[in-house]
C-alpha atoms as an extended CHARMM CRD file, in Angstrom:
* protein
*
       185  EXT
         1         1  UNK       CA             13.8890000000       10.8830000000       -6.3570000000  PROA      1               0.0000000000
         2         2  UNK       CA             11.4880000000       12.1830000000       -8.6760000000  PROA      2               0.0000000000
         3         3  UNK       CA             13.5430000000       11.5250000000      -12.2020000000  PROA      3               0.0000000000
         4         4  UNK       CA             14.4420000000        7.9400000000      -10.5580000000  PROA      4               0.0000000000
         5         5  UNK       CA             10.7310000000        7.7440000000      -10.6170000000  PROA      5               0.0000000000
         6         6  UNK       CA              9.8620000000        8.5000000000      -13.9540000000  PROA      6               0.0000000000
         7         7  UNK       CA             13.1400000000        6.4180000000      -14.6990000000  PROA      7               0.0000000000
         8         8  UNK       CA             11.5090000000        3.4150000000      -12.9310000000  PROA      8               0.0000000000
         9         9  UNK       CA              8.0240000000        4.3160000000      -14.8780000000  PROA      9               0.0000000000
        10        10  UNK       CA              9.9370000000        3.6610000000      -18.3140000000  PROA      10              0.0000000000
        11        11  UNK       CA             11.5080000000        1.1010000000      -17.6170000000  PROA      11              0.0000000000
        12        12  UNK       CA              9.0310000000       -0.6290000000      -15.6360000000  PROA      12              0.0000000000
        13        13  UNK       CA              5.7910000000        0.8560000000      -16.2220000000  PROA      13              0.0000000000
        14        14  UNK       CA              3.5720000000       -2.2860000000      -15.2450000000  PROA      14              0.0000000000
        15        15  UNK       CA              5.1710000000       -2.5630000000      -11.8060000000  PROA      15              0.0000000000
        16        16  UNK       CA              5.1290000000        1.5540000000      -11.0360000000  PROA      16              0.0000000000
        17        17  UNK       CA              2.2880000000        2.5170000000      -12.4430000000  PROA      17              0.0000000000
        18        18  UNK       CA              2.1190000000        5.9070000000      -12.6740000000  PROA      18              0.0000000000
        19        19  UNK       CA              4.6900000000        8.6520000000      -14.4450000000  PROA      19              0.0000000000
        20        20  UNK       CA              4.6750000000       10.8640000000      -11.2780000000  PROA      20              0.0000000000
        21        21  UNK       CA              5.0120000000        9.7710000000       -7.4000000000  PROA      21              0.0000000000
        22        22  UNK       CA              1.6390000000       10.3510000000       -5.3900000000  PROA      22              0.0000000000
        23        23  UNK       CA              1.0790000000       13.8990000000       -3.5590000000  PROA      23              0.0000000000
        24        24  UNK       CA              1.1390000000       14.5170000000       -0.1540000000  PROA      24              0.0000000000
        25        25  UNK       CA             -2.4680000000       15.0430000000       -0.4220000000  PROA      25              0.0000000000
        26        26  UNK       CA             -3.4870000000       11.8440000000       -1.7180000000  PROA      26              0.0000000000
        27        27  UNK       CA             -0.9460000000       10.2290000000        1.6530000000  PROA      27              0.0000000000
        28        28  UNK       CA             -3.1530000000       11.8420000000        3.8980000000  PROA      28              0.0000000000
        29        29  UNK       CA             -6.5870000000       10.8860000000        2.1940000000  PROA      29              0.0000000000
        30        30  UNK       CA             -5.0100000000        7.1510000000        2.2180000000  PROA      30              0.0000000000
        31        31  UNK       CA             -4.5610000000        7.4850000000        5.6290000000  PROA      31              0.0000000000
        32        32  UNK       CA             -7.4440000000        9.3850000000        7.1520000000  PROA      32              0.0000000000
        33        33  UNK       CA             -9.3180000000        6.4390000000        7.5510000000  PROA      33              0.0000000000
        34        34  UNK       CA             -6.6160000000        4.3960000000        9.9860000000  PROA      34              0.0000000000
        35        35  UNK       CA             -7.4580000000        4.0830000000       13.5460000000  PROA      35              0.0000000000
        36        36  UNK       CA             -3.8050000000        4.6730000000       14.4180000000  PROA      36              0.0000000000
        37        37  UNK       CA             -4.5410000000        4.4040000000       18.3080000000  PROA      37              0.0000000000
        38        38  UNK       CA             -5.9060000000        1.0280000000       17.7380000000  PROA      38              0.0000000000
        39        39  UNK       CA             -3.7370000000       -0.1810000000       15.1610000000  PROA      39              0.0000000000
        40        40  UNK       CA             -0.6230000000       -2.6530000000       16.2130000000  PROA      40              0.0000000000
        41        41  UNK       CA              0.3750000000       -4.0720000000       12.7600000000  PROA      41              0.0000000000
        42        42  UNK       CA              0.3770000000       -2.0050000000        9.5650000000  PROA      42              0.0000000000
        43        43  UNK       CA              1.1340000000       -3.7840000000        6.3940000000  PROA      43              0.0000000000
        44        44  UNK       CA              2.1610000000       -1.1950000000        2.8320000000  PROA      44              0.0000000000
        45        45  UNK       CA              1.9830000000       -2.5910000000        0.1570000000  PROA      45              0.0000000000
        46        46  UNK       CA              4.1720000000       -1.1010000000       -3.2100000000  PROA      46              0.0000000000
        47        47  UNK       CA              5.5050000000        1.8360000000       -1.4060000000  PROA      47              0.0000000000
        48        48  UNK       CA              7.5760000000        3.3750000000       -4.1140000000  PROA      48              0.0000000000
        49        49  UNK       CA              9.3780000000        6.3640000000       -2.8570000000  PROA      49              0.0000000000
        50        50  UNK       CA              7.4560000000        6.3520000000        0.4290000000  PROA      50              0.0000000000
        51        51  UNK       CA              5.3260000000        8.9650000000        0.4200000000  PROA      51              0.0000000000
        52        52  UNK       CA              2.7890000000        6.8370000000        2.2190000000  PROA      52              0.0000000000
        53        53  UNK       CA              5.0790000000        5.1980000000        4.8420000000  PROA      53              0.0000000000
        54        54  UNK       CA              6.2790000000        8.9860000000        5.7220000000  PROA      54              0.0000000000
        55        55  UNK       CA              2.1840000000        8.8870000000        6.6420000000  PROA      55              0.0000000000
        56        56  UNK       CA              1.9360000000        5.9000000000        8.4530000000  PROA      56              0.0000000000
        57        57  UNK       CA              5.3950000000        6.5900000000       10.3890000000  PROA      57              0.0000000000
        58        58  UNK       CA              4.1710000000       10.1510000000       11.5300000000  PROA      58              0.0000000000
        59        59  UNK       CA              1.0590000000        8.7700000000       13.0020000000  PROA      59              0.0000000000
        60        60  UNK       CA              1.4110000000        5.6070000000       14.2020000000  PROA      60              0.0000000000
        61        61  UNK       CA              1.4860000000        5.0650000000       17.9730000000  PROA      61              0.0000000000
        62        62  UNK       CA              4.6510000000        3.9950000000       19.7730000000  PROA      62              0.0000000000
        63        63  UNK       CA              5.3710000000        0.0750000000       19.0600000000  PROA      63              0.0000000000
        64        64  UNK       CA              3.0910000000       -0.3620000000       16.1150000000  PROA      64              0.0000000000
        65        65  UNK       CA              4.7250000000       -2.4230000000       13.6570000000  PROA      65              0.0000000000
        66        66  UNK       CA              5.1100000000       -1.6400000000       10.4150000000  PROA      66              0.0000000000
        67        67  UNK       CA              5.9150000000       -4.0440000000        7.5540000000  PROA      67              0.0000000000
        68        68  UNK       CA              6.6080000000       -2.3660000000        3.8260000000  PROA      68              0.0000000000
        69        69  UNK       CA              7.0860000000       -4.6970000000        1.0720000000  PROA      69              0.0000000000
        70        70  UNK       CA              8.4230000000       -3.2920000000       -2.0880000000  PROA      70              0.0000000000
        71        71  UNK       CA              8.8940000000       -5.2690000000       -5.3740000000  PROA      71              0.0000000000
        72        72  UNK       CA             10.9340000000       -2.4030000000       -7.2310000000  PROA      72              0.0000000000
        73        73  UNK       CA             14.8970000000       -3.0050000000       -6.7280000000  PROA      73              0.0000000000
        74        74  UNK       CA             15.5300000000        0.7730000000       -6.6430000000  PROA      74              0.0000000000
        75        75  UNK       CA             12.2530000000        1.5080000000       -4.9500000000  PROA      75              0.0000000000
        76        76  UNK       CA             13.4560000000       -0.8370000000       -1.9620000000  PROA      76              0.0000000000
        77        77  UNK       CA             16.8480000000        0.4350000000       -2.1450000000  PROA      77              0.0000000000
        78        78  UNK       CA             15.7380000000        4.0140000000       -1.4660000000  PROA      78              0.0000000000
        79        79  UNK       CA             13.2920000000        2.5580000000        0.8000000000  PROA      79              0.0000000000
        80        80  UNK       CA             15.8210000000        0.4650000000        3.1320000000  PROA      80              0.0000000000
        81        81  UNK       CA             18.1160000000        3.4050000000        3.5800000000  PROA      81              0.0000000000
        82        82  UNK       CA             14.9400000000        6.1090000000        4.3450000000  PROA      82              0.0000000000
        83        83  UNK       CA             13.7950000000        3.8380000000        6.9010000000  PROA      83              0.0000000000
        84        84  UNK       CA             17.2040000000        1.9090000000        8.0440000000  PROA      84              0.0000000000
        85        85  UNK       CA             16.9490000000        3.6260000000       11.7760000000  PROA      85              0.0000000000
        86        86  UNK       CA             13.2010000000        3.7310000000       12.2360000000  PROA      86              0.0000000000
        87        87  UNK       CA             12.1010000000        1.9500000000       15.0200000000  PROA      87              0.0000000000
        88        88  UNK       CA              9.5390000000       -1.1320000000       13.9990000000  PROA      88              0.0000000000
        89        89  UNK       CA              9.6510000000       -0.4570000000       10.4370000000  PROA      89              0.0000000000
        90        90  UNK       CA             10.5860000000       -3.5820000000        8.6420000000  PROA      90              0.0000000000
        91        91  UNK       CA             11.2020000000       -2.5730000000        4.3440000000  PROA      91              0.0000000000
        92        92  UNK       CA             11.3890000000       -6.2360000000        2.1890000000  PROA      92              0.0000000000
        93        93  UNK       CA             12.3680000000       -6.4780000000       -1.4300000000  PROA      93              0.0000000000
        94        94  UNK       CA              9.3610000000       -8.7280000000       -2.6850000000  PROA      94              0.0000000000
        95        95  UNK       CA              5.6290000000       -9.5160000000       -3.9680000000  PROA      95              0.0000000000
        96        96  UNK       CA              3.0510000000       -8.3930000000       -2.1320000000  PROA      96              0.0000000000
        97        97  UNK       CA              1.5070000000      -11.9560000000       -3.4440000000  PROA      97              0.0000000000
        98        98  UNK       CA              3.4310000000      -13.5970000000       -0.4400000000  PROA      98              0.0000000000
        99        99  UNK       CA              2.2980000000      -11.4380000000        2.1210000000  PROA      99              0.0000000000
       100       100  UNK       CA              1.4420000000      -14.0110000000        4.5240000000  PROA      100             0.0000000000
       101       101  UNK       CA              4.9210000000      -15.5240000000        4.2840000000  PROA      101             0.0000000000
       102       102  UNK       CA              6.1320000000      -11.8190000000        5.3210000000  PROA      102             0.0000000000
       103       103  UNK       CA              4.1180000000      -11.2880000000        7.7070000000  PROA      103             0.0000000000
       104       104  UNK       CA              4.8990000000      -14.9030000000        9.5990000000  PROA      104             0.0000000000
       105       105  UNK       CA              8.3610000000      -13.8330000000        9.2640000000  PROA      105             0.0000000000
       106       106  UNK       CA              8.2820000000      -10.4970000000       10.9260000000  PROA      106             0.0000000000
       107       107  UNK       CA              6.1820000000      -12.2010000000       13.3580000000  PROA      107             0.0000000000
       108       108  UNK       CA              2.9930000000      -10.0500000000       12.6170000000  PROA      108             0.0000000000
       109       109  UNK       CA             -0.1790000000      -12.3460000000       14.1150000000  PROA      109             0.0000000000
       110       110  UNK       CA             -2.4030000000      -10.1260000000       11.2380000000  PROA      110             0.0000000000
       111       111  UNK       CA             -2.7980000000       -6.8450000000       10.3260000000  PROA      111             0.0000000000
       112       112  UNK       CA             -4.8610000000       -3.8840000000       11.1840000000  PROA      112             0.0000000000
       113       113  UNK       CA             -4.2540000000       -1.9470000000        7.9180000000  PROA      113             0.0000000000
       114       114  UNK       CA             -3.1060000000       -2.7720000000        4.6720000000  PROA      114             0.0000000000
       115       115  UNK       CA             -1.8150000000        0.3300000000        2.8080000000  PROA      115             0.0000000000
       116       116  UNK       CA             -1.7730000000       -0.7000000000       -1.4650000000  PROA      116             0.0000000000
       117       117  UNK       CA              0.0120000000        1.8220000000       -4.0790000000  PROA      117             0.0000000000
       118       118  UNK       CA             -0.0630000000       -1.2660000000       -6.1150000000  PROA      118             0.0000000000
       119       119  UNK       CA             -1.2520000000       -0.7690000000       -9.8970000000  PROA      119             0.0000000000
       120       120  UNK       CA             -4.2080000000       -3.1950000000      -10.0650000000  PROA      120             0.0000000000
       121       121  UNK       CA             -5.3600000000       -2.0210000000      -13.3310000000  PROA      121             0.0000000000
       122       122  UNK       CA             -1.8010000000       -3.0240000000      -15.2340000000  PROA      122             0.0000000000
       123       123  UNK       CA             -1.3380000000       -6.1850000000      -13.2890000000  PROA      123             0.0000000000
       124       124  UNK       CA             -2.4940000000       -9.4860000000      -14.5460000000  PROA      124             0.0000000000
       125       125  UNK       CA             -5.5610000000      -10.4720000000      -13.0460000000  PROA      125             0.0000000000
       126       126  UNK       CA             -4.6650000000      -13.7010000000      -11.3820000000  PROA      126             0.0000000000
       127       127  UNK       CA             -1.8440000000      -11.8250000000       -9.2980000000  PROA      127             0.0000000000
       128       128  UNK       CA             -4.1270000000       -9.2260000000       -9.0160000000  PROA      128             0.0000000000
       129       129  UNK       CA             -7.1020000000      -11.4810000000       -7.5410000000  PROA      129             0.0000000000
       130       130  UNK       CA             -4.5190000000      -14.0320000000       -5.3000000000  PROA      130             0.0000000000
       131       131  UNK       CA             -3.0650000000      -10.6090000000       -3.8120000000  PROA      131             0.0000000000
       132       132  UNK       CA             -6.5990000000       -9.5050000000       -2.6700000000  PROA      132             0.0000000000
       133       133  UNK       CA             -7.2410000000      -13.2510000000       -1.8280000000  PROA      133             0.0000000000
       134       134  UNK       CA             -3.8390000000      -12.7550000000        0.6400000000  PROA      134             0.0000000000
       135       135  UNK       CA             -4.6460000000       -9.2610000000        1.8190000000  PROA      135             0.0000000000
       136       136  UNK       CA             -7.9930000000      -10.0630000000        2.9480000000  PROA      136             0.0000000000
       137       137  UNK       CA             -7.1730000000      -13.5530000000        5.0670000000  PROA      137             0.0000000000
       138       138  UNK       CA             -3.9800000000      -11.1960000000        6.4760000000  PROA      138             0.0000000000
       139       139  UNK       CA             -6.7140000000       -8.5840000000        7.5180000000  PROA      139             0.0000000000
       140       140  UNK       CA             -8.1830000000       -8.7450000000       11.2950000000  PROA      140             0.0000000000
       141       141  UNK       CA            -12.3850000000       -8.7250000000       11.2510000000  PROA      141             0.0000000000
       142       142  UNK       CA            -12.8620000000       -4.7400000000       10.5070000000  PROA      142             0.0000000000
       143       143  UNK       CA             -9.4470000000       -4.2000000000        9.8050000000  PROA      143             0.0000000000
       144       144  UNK       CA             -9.0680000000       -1.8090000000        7.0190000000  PROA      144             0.0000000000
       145       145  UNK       CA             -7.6600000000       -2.2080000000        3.1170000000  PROA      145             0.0000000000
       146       146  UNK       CA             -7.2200000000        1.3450000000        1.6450000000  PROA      146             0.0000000000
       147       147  UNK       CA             -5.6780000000        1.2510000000       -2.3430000000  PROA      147             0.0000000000
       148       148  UNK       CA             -5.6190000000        3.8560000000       -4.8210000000  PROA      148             0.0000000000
       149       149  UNK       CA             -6.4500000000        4.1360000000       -8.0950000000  PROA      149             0.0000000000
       150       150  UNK       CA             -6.6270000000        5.9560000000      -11.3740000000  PROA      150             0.0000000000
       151       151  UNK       CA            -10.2400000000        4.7360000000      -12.6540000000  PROA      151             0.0000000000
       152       152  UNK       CA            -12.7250000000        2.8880000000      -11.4050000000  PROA      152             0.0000000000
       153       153  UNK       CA            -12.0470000000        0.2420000000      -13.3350000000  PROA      153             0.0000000000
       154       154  UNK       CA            -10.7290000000       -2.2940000000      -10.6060000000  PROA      154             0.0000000000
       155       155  UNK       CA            -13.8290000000       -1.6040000000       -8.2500000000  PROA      155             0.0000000000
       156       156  UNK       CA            -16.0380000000       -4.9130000000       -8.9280000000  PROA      156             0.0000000000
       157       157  UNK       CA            -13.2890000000       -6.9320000000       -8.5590000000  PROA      157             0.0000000000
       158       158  UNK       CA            -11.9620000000       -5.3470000000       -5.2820000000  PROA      158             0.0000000000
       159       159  UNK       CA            -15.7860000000       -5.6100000000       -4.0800000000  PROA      159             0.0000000000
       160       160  UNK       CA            -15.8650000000       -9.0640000000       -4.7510000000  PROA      160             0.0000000000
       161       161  UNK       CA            -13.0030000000       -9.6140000000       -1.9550000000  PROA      161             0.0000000000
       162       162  UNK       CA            -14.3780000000       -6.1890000000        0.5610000000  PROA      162             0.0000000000
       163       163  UNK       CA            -18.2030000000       -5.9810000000       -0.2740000000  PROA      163             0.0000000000
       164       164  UNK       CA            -18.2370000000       -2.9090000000        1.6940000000  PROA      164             0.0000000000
       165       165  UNK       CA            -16.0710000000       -0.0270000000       -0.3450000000  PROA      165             0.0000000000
       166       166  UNK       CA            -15.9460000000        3.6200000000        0.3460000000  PROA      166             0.0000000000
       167       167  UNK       CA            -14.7970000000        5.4820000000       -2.8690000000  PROA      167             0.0000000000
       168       168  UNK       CA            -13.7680000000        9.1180000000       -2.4800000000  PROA      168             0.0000000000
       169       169  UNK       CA            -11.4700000000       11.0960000000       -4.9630000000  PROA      169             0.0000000000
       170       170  UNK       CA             -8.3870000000       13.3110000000       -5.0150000000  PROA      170             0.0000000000
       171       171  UNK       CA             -7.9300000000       15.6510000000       -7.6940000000  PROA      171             0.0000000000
       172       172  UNK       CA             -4.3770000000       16.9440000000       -6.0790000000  PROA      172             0.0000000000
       173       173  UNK       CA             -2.9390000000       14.5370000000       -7.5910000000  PROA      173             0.0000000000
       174       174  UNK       CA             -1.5040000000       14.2980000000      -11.2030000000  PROA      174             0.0000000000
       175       175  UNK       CA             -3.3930000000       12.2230000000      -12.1120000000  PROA      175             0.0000000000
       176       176  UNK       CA             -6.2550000000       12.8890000000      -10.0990000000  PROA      176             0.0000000000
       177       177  UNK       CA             -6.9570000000        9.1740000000       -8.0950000000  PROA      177             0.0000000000
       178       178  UNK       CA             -9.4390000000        7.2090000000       -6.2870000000  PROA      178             0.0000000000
       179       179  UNK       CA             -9.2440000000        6.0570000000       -3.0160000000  PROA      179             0.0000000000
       180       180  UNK       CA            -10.6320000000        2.6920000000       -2.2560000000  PROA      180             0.0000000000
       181       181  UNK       CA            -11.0850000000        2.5330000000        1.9320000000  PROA      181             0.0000000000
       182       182  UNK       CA            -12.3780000000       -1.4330000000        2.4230000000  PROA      182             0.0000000000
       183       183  UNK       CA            -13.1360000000       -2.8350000000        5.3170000000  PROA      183             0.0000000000
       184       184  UNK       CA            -13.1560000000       -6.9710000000        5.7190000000  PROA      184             0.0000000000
       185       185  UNK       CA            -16.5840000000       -7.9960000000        7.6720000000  PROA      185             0.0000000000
């Protein structure tokens, strides 16, 4: 999977974002700061290979939901057949920017987490702000939004959407990324 990613990267660069796929130890720091045993609905955002959703399967609790939306053709190819037998797991080939209309779909009434590998910093920054705009009315009151990125660049305009933004950093990772834990008041 790893040449299909850097195939994907240079071909696509704007909608992958990165030349390598994320470490295992940046999936766990993504994670760490779900509530799994009081989480129902999980929502991922740009999965890619899955590296996250192997997270997010592992420790959520019997009958959570989870809902992975994948723009990437060959991303949600791989994706669909990884996760064609897993209970609750529901992989769509789309924009994140009609999350809601996903989410009604798969009959999720919100979500508790939303899980981003999206690129914020190469997107255009209408899609970029309507997706936060989407993520944040999909979000329960303290549910979580938890992103990653490769600067700090994007911070402001996430904080204008979660004023309340814990920023911690993995250098594990090549590049070395920030994680972005928000929580919606």
């Amino acid at each position: 999977m790893y040449l299909s990613f850097v195939s994907q990267y240079l071909v696509k660069p704007r909608t992958v974002g990165a030349i390598s796929p994320s470490s295992k130890y940046l999936a766990s720091k993504m994670v760490q700061d779900i509530d799994f045993s009081a989480s129902s609905y999980i929502v991922e955002l740009g999965a890619g290979t899955g590296i996250f959703t192997d997270q997010l399967i592992e420790k959520r609790k019997k009958g959570t939901v989870l809902l992975v939306i994948e723009y990437n053709a060959a991303f949600y190819k791989h994706l669909k057949e990884k996760y064609q037998d897993v209970e609750h797991c529901y992989v769509v080939h789309g924009s994140a920017e009609k999350l809601s209309f996903y989410m009604e779909q798969y009959h999720l009434p919100y979500a508790d987490a939303v899980v981003s590998g999206l690129p914020f910093a190469s997107l255009p920054k209408e899609m970029a702000t309507q997706i936060l705009a989407v993520v944040q009315e999909s979000l329960r009151d303290k549910g979580k939004f938890i992103t990653f990125q490769y600067t700090n660049m994007k911070k402001r305009m996430i904080e204008d959407f979660f004023p309340k933004v814990k920023v911690t950093r993995e250098f594990r990772n090549l590049p070395p990324a920030y994680v972005f834990c928000c929580m919606k008041k």
